[in-house]
Coordinates of N, CA and C in Angstrom, one line a residue:
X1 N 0.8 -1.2 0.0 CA 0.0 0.0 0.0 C 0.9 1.2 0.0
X2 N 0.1 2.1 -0.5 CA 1.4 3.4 -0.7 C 1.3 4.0 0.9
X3 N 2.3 5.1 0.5 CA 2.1 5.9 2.4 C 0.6 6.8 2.4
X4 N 0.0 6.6 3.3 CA -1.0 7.8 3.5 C -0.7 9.0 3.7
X5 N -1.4 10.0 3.1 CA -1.0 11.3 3.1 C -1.9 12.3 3.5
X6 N -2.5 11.7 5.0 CA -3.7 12.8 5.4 C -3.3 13.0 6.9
X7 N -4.0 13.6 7.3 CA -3.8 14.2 9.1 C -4.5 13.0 9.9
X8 N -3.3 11.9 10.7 CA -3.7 11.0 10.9 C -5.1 11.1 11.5
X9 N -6.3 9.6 12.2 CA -6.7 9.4 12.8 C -6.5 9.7 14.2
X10 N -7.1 9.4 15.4 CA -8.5 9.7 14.9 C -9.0 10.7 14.8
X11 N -10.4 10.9 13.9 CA -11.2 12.4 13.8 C -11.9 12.4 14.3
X12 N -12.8 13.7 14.9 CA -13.7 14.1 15.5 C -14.6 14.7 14.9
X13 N -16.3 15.1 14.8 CA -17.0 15.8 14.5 C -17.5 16.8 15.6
X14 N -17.0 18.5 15.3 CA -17.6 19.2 16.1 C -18.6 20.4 15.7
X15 N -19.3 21.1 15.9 CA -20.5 21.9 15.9 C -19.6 23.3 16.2
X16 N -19.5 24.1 15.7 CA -18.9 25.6 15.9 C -19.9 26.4 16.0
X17 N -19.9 26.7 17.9 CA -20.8 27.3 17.8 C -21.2 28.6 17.4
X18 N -22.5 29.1 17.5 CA -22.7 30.0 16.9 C -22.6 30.2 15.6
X19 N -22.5 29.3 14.5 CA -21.8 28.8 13.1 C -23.0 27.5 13.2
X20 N -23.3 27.8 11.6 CA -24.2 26.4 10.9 C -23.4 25.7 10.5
X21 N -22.3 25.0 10.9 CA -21.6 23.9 10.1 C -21.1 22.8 11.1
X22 N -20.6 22.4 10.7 CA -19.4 21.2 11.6 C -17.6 21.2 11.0
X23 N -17.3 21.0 11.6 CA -15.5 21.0 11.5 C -15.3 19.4 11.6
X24 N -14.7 18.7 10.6 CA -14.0 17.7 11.0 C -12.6 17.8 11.5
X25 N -12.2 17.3 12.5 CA -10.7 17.9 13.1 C -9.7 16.3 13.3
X26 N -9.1 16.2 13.4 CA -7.9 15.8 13.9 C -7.1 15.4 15.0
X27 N -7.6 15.1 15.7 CA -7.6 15.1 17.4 C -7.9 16.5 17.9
X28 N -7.1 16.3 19.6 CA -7.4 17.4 20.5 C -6.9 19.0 19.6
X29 N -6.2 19.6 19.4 CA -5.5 20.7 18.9 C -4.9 20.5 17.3
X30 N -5.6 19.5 16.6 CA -5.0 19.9 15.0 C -5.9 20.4 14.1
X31 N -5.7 21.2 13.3 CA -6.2 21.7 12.3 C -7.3 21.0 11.8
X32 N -8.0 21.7 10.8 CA -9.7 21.5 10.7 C -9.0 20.3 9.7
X33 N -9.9 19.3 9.3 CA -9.4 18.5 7.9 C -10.7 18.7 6.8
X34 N -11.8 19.0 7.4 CA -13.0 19.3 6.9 C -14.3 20.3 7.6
X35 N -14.8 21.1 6.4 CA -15.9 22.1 6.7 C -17.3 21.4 6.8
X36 N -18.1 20.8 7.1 CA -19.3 20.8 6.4 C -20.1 21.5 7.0
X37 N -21.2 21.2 5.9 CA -22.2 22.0 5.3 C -23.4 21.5 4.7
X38 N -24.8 21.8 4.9 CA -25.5 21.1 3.8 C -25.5 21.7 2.8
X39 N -26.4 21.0 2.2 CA -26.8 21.4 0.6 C -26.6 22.8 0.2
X40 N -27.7 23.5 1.2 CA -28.4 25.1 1.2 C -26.4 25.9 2.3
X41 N -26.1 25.5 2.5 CA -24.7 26.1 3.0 C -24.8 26.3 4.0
X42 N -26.2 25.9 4.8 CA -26.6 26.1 6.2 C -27.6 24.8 6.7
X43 N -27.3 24.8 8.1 CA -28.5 23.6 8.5 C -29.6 24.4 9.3
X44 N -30.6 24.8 8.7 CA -31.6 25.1 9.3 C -32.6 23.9 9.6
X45 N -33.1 24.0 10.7 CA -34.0 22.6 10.6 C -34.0 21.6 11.6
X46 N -34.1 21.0 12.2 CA -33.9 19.3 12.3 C -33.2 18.7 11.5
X47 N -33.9 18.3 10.3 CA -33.6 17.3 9.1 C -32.0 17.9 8.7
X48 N -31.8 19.1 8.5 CA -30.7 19.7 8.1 C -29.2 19.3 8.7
X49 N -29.6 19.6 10.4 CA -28.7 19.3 11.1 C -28.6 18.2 11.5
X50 N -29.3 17.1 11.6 CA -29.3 16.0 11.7 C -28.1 15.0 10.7
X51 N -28.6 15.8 9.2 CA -27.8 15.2 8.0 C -26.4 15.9 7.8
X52 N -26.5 17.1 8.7 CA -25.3 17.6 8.3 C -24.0 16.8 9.4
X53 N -24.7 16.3 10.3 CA -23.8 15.9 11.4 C -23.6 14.6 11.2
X54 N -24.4 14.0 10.4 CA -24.5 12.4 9.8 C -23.2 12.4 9.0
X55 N -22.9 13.5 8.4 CA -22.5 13.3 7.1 C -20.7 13.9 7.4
X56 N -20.5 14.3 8.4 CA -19.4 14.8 9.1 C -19.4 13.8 10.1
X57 N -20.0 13.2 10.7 CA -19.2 12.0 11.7 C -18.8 11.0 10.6
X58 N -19.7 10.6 9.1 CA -19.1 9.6 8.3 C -17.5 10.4 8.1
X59 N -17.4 11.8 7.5 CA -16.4 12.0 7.1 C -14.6 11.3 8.2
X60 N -15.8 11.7 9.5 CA -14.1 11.9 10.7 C -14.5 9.6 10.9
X61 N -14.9 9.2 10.4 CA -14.5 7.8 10.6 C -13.8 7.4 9.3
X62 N -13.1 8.6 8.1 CA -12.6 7.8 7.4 C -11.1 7.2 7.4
X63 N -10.1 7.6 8.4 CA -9.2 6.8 8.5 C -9.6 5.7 9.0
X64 N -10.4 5.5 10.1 CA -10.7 3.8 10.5 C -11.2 3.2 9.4
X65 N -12.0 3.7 8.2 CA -13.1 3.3 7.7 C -11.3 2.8 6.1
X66 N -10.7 3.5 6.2 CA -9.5 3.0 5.5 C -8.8 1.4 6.0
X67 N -8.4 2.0 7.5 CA -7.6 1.1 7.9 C -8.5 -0.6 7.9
X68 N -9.7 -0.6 8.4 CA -10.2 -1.6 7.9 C -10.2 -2.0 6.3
X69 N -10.6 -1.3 5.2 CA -10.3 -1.7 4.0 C -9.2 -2.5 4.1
X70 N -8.1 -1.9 4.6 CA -6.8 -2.5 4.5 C -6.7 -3.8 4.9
X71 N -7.2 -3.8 5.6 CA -7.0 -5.4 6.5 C -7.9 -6.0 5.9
X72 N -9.0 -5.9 5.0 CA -9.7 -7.0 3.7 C -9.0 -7.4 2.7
X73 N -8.2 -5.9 2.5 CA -7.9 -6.8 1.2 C -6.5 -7.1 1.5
X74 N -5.6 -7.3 2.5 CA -4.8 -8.4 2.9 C -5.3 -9.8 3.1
X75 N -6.6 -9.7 3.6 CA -7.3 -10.9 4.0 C -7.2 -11.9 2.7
X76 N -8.2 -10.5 1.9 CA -8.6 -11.3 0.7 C -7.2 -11.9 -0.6
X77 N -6.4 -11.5 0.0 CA -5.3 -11.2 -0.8 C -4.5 -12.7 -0.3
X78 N -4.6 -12.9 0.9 CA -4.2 -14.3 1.2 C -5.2 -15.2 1.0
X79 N -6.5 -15.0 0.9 CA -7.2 -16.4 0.5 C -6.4 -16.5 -1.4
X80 N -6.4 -15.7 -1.7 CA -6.2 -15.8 -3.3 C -5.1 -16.6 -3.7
X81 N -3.9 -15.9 -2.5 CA -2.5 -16.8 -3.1 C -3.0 -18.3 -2.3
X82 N -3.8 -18.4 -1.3 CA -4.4 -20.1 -1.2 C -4.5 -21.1 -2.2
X83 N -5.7 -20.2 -2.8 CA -6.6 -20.6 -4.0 C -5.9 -21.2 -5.1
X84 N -4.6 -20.0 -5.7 CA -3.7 -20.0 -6.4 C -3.0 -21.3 -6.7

């Protein structure tokens, strides 16, 4: 696998207040890695902020959501040379 080239795990999703969005962050003290936002560039609503915060906690699980990939396709990678 090549080297990864993002602001390690793990991420958080936080709510800025006073602000319609969420920050995806980096741990305790690192830099934002992501802004979100809904659709309309604001969550007004229930439904809004519900999806906007859905869609920013998916964002801050994507290093786990990598490192598991990773460990499938080694899995799958040794049933093959099995098979082979």
């Amino acid at each position: 696998m090549s080297e990864n080239k993002f602001t390690p795990g793990p991420w958080g999703a936080t709510k800025i207040p006073d602000r319609s969005h969420y920050v995806v962050h980096g741990g305790n003290d690192a830099l934002p890695v992501a802004d979100v936002r809904s659709e309309t560039g604001h969550i007004r609503g229930p439904r809004g902020s519900v999806e906007t915060f859905a869609n920013a906690r998916l964002i801050a699980a994507v290093p786990d959501l990598l490192r598991e990939a990773e460990k499938a396709i080694a899995w799958f990678s040794k049933l093959t040379d099995l098979a082979g």
